[in-house]
CSV table of C-alpha atoms in Angstrom, one decimal:
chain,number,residue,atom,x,y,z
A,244,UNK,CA,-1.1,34.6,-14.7
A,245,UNK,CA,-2.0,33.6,-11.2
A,246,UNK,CA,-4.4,35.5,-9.2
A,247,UNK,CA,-3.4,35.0,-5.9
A,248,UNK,CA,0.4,35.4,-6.3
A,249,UNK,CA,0.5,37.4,-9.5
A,250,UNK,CA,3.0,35.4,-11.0
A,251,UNK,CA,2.9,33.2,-14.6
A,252,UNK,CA,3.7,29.8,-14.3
A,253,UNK,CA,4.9,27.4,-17.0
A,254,UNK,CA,5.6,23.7,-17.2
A,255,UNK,CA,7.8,21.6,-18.7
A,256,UNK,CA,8.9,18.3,-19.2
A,257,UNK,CA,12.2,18.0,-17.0
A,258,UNK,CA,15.7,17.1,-18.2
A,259,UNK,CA,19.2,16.5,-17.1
A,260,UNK,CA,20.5,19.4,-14.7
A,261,UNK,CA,16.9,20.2,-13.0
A,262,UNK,CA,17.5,17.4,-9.9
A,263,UNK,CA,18.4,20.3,-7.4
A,264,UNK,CA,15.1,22.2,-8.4
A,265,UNK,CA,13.3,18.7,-8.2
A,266,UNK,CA,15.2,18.5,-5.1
A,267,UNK,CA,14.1,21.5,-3.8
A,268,UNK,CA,10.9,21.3,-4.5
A,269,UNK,CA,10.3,17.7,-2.9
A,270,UNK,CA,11.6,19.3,0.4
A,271,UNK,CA,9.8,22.1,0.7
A,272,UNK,CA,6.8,21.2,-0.4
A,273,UNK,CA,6.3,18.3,2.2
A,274,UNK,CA,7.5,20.3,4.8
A,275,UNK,CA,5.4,22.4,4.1
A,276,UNK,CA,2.5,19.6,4.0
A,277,UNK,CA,3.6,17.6,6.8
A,278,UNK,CA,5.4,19.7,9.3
A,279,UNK,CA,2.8,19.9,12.7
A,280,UNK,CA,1.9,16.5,12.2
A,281,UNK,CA,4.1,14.0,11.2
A,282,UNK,CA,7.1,14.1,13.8
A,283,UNK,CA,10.1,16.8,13.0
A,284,UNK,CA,12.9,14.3,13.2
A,285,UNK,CA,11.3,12.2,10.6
A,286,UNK,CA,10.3,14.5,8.3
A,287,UNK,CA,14.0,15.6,8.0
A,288,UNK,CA,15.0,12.3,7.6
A,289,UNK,CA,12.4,11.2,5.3
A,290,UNK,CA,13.3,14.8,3.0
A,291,UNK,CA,17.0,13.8,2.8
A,292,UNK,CA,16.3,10.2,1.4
A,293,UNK,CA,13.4,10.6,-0.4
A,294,UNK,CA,14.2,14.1,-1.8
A,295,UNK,CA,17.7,13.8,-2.4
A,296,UNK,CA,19.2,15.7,-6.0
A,297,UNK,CA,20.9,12.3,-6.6
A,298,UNK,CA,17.5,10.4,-6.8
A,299,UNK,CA,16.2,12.7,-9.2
A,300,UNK,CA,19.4,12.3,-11.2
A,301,UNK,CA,19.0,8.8,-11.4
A,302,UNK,CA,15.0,9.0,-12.3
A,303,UNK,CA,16.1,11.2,-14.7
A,304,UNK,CA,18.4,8.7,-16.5
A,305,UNK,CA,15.7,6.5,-16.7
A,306,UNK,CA,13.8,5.8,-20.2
A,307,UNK,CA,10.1,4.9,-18.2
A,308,UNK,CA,10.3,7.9,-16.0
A,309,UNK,CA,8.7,10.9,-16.7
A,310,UNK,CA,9.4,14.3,-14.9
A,311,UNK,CA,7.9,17.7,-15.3
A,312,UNK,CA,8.9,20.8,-13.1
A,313,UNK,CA,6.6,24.2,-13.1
A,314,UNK,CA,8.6,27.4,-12.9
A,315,UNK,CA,7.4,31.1,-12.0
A,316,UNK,CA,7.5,33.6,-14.5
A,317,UNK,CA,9.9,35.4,-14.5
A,318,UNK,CA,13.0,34.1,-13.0
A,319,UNK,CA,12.4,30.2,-13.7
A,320,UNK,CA,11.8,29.3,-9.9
A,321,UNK,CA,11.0,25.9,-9.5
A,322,UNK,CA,7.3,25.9,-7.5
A,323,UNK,CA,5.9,22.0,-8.5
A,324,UNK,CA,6.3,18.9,-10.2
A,325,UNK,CA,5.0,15.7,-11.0
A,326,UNK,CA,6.5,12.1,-11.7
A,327,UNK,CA,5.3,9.2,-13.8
A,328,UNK,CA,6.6,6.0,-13.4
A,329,UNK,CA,6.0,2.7,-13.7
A,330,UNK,CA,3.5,1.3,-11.2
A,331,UNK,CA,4.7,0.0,-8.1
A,332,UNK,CA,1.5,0.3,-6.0
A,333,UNK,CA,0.0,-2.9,-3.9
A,334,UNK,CA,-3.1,-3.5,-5.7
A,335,UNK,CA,-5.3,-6.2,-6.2
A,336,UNK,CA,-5.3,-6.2,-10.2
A,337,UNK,CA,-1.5,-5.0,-11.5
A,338,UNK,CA,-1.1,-4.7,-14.9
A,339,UNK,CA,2.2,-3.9,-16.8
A,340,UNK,CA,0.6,-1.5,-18.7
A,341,UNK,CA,-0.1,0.4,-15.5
A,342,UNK,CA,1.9,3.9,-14.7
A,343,UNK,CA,2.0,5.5,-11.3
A,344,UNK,CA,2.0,9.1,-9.9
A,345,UNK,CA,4.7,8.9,-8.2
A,346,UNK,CA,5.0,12.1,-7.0
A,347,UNK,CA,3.1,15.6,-7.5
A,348,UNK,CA,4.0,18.4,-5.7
A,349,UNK,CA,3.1,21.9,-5.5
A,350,UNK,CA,3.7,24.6,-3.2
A,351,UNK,CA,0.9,26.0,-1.0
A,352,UNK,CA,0.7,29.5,-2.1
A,353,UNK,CA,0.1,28.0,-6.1
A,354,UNK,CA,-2.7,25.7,-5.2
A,355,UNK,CA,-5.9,26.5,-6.2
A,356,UNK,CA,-4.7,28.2,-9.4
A,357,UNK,CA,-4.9,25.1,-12.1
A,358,UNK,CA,-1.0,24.7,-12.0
A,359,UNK,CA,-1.7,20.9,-10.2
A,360,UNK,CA,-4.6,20.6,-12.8
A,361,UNK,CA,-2.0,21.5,-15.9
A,362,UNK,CA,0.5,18.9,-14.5
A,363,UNK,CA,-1.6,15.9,-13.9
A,364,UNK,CA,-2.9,17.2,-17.9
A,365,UNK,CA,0.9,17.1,-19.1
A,366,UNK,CA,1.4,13.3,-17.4
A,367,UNK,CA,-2.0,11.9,-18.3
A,368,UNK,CA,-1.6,13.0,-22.0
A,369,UNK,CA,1.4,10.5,-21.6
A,370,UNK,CA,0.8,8.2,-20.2
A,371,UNK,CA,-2.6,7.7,-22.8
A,372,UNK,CA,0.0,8.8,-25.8
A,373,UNK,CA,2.2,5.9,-23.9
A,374,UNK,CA,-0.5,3.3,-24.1
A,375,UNK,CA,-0.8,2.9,-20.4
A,376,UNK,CA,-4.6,1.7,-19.3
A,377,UNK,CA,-4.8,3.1,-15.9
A,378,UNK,CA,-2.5,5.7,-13.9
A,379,UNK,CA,-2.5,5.0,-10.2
A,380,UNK,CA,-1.4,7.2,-6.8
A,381,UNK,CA,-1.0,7.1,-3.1
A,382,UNK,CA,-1.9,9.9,-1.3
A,383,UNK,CA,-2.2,9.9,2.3
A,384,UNK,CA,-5.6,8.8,3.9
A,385,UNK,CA,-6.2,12.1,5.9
A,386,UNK,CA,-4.7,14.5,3.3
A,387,UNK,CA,-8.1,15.8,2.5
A,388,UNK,CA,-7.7,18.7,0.0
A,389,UNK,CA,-4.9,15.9,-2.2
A,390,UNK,CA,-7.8,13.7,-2.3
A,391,UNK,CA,-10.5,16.0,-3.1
A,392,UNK,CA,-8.0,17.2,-6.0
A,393,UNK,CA,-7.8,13.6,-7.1
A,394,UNK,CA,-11.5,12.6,-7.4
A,395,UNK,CA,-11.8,16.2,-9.1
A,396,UNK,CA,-9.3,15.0,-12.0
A,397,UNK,CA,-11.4,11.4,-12.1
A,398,UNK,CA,-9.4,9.3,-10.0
A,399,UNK,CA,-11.3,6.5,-7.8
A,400,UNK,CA,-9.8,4.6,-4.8
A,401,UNK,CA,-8.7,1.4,-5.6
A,402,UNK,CA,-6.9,0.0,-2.8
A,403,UNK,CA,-4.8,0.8,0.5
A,404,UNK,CA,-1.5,0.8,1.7
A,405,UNK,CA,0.4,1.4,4.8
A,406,UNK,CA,3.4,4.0,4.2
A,407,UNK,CA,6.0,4.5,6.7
A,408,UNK,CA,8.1,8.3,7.6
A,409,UNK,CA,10.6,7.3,9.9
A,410,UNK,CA,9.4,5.6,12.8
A,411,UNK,CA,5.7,5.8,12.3
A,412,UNK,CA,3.5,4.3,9.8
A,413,UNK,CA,0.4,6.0,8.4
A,414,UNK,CA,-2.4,4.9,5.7
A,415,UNK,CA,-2.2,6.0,2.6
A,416,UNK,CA,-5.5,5.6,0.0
A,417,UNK,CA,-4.5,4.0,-3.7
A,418,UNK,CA,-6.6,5.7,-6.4
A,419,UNK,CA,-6.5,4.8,-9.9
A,420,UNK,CA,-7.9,6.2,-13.6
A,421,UNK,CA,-8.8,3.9,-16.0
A,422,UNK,CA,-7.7,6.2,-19.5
C-alpha cells in the first residue's frame, strides 16, 4: 500500500494491448517533469513522437525489448513503467552484452514510495537472468532527484551525451551498472 496516496500498486511485465497505457504514461509523466522548463511547443511535439501508442506497439513486438507497466490497485490505472533494451548509449567502451534503460517513468504523486525502486528490481533481475554485464541510462544532467535515484540503486556516470527536444539541445549524464 502507498502511504502518500493510499493506493496498492503492482507491476508487471507488459504485453500486447498495453501501448495506450504505455502511451499514456510516457505523456504525462514528462509533462509533468518537463513542463516550466523545457519549451511548451516542444514538449508537445517531442510527446507525440516519442510517446506515441504505435512506438510502444512496435517495442512490444520486439524479442530484446523488455516492458513493464505499474498499475494502481484497484482499477488497473497505469501510473509508471520502465523499458530495457538493447544499448544504444555513446559510450566510450560498448559491449553487445550491454542493455539500456531506455525509459523509466513514474508519476509524481508515486515517487518516493519504492514503486521506481520495484521496477528498476523487475529490469535488473533481467537483464542479470539475461546475461547482460552492465545496464546503462541517460538521464538529464540537471534532473537532480532522477540522478540521486540512480546513484541510490548503484548506478555510476559513465559518459555524456547531448539530447535534443525540439529545437533545443540539453546534456544528459550516461550512468551505467556493472551486474
Amino acid at each position: 500500500m502507498n502511504e502518500k496516496t493510499g493506493t496498492a500498486i503492482t507491476i508487471r511485465q507488459c504485453a500486447k494491448g498495453d501501448e495506450q497505457a504505455l502511451a499514456l504514461v510516457g505523456q504525462s509523466t514528462f509533462l509533468e517533469a518537463f513542463a516550466g522548463i523545457l519549451d511548451g511547443a516542444d514538449v508537445i511535439a517531442h510527446c507525440a513522437r516519442q510517446h506515441d501508442a504505435q512506438l510502444y506497439r512496435d517495442w512490444l513486438a520486439l524479442p530484446a525489448m523488455r516492458l513493464w507497466l505499474a498499475e494502481a490497485i484497484p482499477g488497473g490505472a497505469p501510473v509508471g513503467y520502465l523499458v530495457l533494451s538493447p544499448a544504444s548509449l555513446p559510450v566510450a567502451d560498448p559491449h553487445p552484452r550491454d542493455l539500456e534503460i531506455k525509459r523509466i517513468y513514474l508519476l509524481h504523486r508515486f515517487q518516493g514510495q519504492r514503486v521506481g525502486q520495484r521496477l528498476m528490481q523487475a529490469a535488473l533481475e533481467q537483464a542479470r537472468a539475461g546475461g547482460a554485464g552492465r545496464v546503462l541510462l541517460g538521464v538529464y544532467a540537471e534532473n537532480h532527484d532522477a540522478l540521486a535515484f540512480y546513484v541510490r540503486c548503484g548506478f555510476a556516470q559513465v559518459g555524456r551525451r547531448t539530447f535534443r527536444v525540439g529545437r533545443t539541445d540539453y546534456q544528459d549524464v550516461i550512468l551505467g551498472m556493472t551486474l
